[in-house]
PDB file of C-alpha atoms and ligand atoms in Angstrom:
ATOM      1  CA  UNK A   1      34.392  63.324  67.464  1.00  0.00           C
ATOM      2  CA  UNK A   2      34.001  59.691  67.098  1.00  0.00           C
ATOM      3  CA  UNK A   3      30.510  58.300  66.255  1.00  0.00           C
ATOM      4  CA  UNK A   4      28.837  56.025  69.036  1.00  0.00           C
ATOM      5  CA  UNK A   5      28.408  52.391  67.723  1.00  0.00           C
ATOM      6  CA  UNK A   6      25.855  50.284  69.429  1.00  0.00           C
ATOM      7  CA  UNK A   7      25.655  46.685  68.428  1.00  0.00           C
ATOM      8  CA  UNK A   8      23.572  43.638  69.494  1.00  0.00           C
ATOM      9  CA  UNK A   9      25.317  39.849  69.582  1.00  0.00           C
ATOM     10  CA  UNK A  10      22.173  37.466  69.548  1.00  0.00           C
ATOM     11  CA  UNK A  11      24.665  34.599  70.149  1.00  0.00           C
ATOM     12  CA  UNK A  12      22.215  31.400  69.141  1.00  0.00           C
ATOM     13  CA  UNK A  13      19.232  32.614  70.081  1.00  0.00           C
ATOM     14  CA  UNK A  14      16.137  33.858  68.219  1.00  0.00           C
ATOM     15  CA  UNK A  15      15.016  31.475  65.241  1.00  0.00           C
ATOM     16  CA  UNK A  16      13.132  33.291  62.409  1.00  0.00           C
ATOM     17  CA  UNK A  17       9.498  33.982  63.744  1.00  0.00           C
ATOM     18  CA  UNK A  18      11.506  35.379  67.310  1.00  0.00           C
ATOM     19  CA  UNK A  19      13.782  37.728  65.222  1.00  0.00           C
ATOM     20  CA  UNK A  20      11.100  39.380  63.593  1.00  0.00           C
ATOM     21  CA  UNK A  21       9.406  39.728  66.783  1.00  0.00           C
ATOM     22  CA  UNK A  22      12.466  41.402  68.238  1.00  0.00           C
ATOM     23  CA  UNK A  23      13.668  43.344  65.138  1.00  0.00           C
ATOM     24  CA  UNK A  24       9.742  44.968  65.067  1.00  0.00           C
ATOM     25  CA  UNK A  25      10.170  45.625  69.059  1.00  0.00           C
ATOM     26  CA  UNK A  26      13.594  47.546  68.121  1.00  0.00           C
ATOM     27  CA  UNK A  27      12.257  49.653  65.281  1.00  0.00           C
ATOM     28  CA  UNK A  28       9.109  50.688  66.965  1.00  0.00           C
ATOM     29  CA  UNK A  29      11.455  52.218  69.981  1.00  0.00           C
ATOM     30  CA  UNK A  30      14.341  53.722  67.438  1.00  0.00           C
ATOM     31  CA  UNK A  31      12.884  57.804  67.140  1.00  0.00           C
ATOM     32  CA  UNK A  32      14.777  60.529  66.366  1.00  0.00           C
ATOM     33  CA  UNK A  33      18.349  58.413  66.300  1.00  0.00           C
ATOM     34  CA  UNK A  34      20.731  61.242  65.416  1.00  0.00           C
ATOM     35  CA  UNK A  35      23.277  60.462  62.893  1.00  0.00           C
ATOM     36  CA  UNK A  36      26.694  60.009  65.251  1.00  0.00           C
ATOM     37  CA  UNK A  37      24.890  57.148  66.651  1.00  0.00           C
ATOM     38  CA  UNK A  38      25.388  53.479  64.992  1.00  0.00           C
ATOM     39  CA  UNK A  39      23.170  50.747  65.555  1.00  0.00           C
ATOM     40  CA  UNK A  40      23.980  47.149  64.612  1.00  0.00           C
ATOM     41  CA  UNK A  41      22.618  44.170  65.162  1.00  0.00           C
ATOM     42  CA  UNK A  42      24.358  40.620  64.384  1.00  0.00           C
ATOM     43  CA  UNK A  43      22.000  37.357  64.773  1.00  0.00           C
ATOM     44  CA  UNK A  44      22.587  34.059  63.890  1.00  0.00           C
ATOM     45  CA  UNK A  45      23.479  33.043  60.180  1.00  0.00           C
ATOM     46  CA  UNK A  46      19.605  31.559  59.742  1.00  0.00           C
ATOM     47  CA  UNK A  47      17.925  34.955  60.595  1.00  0.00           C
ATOM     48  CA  UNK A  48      20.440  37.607  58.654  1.00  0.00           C
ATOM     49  CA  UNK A  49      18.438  37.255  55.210  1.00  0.00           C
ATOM     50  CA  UNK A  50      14.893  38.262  57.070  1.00  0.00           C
ATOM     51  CA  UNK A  51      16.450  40.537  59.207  1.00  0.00           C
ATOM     52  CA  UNK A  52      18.343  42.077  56.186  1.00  0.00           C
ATOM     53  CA  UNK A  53      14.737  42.343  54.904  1.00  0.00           C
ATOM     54  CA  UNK A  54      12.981  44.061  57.863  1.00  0.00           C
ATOM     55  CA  UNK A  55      15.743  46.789  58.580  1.00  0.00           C
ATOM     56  CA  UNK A  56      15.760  48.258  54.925  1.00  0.00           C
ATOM     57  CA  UNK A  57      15.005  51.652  55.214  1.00  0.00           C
ATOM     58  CA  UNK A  58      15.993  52.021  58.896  1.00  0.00           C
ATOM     59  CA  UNK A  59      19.229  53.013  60.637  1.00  0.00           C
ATOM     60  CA  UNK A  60      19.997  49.630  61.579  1.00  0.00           C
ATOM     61  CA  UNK A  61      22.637  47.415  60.242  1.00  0.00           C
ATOM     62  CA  UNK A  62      23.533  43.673  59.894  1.00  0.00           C
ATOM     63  CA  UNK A  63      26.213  42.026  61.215  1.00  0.00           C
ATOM     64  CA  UNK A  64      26.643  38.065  61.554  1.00  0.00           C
ATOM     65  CA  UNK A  65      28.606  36.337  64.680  1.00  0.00           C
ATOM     66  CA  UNK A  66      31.710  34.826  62.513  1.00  0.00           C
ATOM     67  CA  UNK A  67      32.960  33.693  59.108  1.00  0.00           C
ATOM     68  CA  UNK A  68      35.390  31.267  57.577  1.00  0.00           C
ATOM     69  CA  UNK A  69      38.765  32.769  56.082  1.00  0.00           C
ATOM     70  CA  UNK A  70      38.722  30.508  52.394  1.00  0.00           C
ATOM     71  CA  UNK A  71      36.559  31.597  49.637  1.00  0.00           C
ATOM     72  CA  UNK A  72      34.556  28.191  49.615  1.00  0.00           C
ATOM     73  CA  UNK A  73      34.657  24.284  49.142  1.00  0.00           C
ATOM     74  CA  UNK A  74      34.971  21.353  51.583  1.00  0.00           C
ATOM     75  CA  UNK A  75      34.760  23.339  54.942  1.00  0.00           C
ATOM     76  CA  UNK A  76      31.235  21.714  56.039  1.00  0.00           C
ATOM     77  CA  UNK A  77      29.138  23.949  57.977  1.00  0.00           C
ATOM     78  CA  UNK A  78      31.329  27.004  58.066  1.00  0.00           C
ATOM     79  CA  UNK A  79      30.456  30.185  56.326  1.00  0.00           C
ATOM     80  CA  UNK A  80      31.893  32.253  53.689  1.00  0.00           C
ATOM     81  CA  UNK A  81      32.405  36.218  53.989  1.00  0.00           C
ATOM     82  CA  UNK A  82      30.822  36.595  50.242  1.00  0.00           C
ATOM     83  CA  UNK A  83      27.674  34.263  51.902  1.00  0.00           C
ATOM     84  CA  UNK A  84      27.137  36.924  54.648  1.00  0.00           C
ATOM     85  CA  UNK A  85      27.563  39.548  52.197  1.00  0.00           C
ATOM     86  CA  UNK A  86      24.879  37.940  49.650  1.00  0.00           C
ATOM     87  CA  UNK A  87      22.761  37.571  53.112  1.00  0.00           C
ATOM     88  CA  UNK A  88      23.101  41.778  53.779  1.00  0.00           C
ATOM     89  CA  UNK A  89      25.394  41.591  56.353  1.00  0.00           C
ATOM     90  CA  UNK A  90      28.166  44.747  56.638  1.00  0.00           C
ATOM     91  CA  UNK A  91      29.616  43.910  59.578  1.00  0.00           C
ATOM     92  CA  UNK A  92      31.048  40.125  60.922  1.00  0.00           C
ATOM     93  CA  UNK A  93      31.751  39.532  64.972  1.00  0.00           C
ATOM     94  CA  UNK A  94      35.641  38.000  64.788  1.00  0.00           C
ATOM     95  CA  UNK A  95      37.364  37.004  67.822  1.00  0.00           C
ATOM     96  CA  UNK A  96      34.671  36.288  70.329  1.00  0.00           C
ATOM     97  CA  UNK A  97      35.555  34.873  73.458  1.00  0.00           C
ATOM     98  CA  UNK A  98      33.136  32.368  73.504  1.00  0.00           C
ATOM     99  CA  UNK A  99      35.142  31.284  69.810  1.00  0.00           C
ATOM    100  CA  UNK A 100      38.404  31.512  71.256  1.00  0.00           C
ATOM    101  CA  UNK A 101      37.408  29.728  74.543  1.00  0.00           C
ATOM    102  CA  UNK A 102      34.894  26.466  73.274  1.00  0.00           C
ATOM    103  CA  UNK A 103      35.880  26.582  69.953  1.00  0.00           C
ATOM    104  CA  UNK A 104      39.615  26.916  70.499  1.00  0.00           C
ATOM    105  CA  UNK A 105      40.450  29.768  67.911  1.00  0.00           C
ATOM    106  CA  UNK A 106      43.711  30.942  67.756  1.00  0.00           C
ATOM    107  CA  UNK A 107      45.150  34.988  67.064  1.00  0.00           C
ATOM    108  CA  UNK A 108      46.330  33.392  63.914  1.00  0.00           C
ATOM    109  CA  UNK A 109      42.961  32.125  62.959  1.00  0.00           C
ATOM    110  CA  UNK A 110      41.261  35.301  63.951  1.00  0.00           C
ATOM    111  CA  UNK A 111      44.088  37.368  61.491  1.00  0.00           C
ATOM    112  CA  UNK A 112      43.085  34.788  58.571  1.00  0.00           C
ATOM    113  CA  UNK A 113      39.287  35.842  58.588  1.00  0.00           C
ATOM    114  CA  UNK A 114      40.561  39.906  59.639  1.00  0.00           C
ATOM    115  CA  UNK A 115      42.124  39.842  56.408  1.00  0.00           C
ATOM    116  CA  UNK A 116      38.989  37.923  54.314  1.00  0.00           C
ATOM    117  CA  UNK A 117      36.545  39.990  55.827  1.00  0.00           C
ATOM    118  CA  UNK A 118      38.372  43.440  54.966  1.00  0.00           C
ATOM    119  CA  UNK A 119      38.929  42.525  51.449  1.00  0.00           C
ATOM    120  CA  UNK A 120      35.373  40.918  50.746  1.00  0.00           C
ATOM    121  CA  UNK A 121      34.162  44.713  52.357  1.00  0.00           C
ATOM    122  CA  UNK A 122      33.210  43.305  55.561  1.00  0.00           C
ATOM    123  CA  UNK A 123      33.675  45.261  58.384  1.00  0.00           C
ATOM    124  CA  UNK A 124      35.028  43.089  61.175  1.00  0.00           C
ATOM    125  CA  UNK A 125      34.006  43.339  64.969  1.00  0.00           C
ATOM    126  CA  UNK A 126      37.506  42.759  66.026  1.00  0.00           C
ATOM    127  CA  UNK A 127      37.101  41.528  69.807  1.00  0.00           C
ATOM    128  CA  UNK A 128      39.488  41.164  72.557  1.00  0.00           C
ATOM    129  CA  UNK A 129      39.583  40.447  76.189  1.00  0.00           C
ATOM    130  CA  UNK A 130      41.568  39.109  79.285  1.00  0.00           C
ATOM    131  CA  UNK A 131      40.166  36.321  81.408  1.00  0.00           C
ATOM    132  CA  UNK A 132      39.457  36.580  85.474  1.00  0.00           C
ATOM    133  CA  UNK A 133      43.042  34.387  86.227  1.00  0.00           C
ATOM    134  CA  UNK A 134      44.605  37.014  83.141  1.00  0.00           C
ATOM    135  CA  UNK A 135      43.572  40.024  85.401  1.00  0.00           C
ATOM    136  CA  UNK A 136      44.661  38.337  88.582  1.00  0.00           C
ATOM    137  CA  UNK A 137      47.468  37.692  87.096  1.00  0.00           C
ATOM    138  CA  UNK A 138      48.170  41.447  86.812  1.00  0.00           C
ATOM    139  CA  UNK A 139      48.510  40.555  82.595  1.00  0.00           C
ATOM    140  CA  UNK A 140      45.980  42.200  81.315  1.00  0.00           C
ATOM    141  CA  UNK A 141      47.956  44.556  78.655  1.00  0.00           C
ATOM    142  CA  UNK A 142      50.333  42.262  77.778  1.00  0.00           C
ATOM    143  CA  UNK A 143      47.343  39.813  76.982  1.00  0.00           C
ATOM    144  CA  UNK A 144      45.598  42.412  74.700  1.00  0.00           C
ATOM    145  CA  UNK A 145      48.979  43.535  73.413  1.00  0.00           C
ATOM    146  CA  UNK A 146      49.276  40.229  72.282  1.00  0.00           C
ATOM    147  CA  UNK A 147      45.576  39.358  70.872  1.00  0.00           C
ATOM    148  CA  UNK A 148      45.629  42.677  68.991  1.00  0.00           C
ATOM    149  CA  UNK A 149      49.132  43.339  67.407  1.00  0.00           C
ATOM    150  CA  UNK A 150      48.525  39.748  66.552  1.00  0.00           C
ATOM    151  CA  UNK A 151      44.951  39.952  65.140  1.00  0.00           C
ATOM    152  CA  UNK A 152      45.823  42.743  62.886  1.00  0.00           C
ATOM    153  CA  UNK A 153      49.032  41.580  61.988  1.00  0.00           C
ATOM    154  CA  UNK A 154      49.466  42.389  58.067  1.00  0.00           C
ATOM    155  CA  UNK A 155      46.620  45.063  58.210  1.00  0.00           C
ATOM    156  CA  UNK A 156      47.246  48.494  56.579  1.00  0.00           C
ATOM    157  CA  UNK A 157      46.632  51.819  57.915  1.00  0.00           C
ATOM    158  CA  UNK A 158      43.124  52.335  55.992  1.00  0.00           C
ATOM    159  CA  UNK A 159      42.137  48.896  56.672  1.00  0.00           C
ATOM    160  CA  UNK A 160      42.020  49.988  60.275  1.00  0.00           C
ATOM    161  CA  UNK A 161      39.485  52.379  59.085  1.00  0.00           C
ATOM    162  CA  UNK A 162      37.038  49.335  58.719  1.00  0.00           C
ATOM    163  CA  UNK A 163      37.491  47.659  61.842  1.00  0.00           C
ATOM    164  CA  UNK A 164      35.795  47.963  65.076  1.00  0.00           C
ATOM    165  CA  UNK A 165      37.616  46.566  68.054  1.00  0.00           C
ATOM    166  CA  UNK A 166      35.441  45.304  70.918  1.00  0.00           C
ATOM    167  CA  UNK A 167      37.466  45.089  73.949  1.00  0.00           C
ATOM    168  CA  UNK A 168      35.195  42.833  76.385  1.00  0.00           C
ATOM    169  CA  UNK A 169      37.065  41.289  79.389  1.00  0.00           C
ATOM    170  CA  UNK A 170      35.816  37.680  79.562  1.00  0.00           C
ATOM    171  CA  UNK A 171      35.178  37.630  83.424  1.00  0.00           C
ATOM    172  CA  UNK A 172      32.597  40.376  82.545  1.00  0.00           C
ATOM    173  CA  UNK A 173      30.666  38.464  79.630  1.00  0.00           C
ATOM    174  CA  UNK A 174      26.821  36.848  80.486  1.00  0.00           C
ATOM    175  CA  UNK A 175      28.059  37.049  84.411  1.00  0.00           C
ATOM    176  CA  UNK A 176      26.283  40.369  85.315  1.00  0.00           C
ATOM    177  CA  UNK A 177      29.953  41.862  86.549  1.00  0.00           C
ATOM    178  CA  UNK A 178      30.680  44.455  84.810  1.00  0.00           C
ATOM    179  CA  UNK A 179      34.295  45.915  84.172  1.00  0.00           C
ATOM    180  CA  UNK A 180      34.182  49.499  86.238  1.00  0.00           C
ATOM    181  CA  UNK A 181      34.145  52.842  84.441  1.00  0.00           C
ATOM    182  CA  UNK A 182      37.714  53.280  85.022  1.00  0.00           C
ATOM    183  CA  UNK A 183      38.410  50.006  84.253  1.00  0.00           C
ATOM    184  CA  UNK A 184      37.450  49.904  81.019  1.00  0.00           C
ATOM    185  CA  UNK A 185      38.299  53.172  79.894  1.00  0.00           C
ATOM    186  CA  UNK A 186      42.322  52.001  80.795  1.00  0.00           C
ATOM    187  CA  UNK A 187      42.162  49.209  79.132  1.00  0.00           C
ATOM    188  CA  UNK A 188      40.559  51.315  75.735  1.00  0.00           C
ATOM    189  CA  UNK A 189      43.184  53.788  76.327  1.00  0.00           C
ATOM    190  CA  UNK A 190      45.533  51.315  76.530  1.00  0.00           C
ATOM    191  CA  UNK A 191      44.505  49.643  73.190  1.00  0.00           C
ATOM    192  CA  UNK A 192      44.218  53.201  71.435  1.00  0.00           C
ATOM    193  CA  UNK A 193      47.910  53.776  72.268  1.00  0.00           C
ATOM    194  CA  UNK A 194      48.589  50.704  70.999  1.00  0.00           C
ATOM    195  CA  UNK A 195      46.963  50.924  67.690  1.00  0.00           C
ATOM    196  CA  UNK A 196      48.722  54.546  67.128  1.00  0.00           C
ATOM    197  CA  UNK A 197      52.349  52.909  67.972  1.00  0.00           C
ATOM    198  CA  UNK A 198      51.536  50.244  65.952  1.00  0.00           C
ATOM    199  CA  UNK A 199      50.334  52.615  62.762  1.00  0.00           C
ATOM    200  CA  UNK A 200      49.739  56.619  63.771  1.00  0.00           C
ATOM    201  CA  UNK A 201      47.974  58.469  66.576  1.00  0.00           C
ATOM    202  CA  UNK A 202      45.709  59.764  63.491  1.00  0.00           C
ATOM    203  CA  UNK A 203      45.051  56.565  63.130  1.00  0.00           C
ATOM    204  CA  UNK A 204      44.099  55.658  66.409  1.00  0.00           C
ATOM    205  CA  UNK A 205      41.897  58.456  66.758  1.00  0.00           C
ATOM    206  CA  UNK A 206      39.993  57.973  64.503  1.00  0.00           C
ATOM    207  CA  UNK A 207      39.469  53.944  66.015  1.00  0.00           C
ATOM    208  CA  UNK A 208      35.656  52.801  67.336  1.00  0.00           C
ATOM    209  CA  UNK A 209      36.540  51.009  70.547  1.00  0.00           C
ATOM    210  CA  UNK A 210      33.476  49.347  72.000  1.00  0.00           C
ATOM    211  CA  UNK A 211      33.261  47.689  75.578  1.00  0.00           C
ATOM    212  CA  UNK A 212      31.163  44.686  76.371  1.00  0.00           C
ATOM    213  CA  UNK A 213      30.474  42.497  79.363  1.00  0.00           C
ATOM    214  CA  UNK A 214      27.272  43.006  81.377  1.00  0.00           C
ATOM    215  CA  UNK A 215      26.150  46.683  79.700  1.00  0.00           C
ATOM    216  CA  UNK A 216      23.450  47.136  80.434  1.00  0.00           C
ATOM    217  CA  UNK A 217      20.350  49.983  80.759  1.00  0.00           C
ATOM    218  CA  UNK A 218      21.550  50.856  83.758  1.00  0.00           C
ATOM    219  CA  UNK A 219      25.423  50.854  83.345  1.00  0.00           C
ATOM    220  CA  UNK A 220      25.462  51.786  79.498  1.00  0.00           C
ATOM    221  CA  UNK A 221      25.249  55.979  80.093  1.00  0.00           C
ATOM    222  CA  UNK A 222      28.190  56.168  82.787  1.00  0.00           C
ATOM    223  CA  UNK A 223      30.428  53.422  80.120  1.00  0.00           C
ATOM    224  CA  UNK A 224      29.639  55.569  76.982  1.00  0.00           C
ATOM    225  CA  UNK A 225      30.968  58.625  78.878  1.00  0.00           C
ATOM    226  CA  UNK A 226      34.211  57.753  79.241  1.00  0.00           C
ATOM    227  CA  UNK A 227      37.087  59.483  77.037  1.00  0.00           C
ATOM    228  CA  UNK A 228      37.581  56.393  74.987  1.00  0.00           C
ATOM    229  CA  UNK A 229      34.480  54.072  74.925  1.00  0.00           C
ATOM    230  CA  UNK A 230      32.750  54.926  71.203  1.00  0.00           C
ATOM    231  CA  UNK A 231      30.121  52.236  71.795  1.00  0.00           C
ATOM    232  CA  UNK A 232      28.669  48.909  73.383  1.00  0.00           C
ATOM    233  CA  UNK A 233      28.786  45.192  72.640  1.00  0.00           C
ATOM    234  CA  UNK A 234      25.818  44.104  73.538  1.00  0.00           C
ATOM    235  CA  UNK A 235      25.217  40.225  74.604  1.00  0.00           C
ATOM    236  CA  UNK A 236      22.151  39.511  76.874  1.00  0.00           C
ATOM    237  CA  UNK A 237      20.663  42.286  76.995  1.00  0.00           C
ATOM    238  CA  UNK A 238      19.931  42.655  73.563  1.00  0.00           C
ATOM    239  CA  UNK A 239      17.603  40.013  73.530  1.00  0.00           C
ATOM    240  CA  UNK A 240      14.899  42.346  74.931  1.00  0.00           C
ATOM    241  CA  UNK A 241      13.917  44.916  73.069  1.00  0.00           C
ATOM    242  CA  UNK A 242      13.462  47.691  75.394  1.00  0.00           C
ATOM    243  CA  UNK A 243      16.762  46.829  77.225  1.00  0.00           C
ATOM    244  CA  UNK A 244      18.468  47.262  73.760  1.00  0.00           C
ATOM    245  CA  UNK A 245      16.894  50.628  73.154  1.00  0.00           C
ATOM    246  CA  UNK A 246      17.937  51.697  77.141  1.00  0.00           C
ATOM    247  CA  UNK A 247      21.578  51.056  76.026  1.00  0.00           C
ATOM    248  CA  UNK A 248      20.989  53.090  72.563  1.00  0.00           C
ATOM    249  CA  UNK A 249      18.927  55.678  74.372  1.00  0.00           C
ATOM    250  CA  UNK A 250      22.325  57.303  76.438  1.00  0.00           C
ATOM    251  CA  UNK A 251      24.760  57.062  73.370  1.00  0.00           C
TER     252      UNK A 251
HETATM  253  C1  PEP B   1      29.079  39.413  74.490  1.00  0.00           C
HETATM  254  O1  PEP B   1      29.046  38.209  74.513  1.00  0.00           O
HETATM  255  O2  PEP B   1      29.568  39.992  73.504  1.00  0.00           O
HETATM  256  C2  PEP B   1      28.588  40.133  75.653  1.00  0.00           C
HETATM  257  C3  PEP B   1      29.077  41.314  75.889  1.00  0.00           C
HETATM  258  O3  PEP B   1      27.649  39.493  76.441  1.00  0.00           O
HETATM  259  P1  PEP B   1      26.876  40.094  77.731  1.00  0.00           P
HETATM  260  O4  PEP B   1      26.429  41.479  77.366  1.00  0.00           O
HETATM  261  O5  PEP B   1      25.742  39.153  77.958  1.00  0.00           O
HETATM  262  O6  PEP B   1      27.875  40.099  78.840  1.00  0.00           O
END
């Protein structure tokens, strides 16, 4: 049995003040959360020292939203992995759409900081995801074939152990559509059989495979029930508080 991982992308919202508003709203709702159930939460870089502060002692855990792949130096504005990890964060969100879309990074790029994150003891938030003309297109696999054999290209077997792979299909992400049931769960199946033919079915059973796009209190039970969705990735509505705990409340 795989554990249920819920996690929260703030995306660049909630300045310091607003996070520990929202991170005191979460822990006064989290009761009785057993212990196959993860809860993460990854706000912006400015907020992960406070919030690192307020969830001692809880269940939750810190993740950030990205990293840069060199140790350090003349890379102004990005952010190291041995930064986040001074800064309490466990986990790191790699591969977002909304990076690979505005801020035009590439599988190659998303590999570079796979590979940092694992061996700085980062767990990455591997995500992946076709876009509306992709699934039109009738390309779906071949597009998350490509984005994950890709991604974890040069990754051993028990660095897989580490890694989290969102699969969130872009058409579904802040647009309130979300990816059916049955959707989803072939697309996770899909990328399960792909991570056991690309290392074992051992492996790839023992793989967290979140969805996200649109989950939501109302969508998040029927989601987490299928065979092969271990979890949400949570955009929007983990900006409220009590929507949050109505996604963490079914896993
Ligand atoms: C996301 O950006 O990771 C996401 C899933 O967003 P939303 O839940 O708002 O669709």
């Amino acid at each position: 049995m795989r554990n249920k991982v819920i996690a929260g992308n703030w995306k660049m919202n909630k300045n310091i003040p607003e996070t520990a508003e929202l991170i005191s709203g979460i822990k006064a709702g989290l009761k009785d959360v057993p212990a196959n159930v993860e809860v993460i939460i990854c706000p912006p870089f400015t907020s992960l020292e406070t919030a690192s502060t307020l969830i001692k002692g809880t269940v939750i855990k810190l993740g950030a939203q990205n990293m840069y792949f060199e140790e350090s130096g003349a890379f102004t504005a990005e952010i190291s992995a041995d930064m986040l990890k001074s800064a309490g964060s466990e986990y790191v969100i790699l591969g977002h759409s909304e990076r690979r879309v505005i801020f035009k990074e590439s599988n190659e790029l998303i590999n570079k900081k796979i590979q940092k994150a694992l061996a700085s003891d980062l767990k990455p938030i591997f995500c992946v995801g076709e876009s509306l003309e992709e699934r039109e297109s009738d390309i779906t696999k071949k597009v998350i074939e490509t984005q994950v054999t890709e991604g974890l290209a040069g990754v051993p077997a028990e660095g897989i152990a580490n890694i989290i792979i969102a699969y969130e299909p872009v058409w579904a992400i802040g647009t309130g559509k979300t990816a059916s049931p049955a959707q989803a769960e072939e697309v996770h199946a899909f990328i399960r059989g792909l991570v056991a033919k690309l290392y074992s079915q051992a492996v790839a059973d023992k793989l967290i495979i979140q969805y996200g796009g649109s989950v939501k209190p109302d969508n998040a039970k029927e989601l987490l029930g299928q065979a092969d969705i271990d979890g949400a990735l949570v955009g929007g509505a983990c900006l409220k508080a009590d929507q949050f705990l109505g996604i963490i409340k079914p896993a």
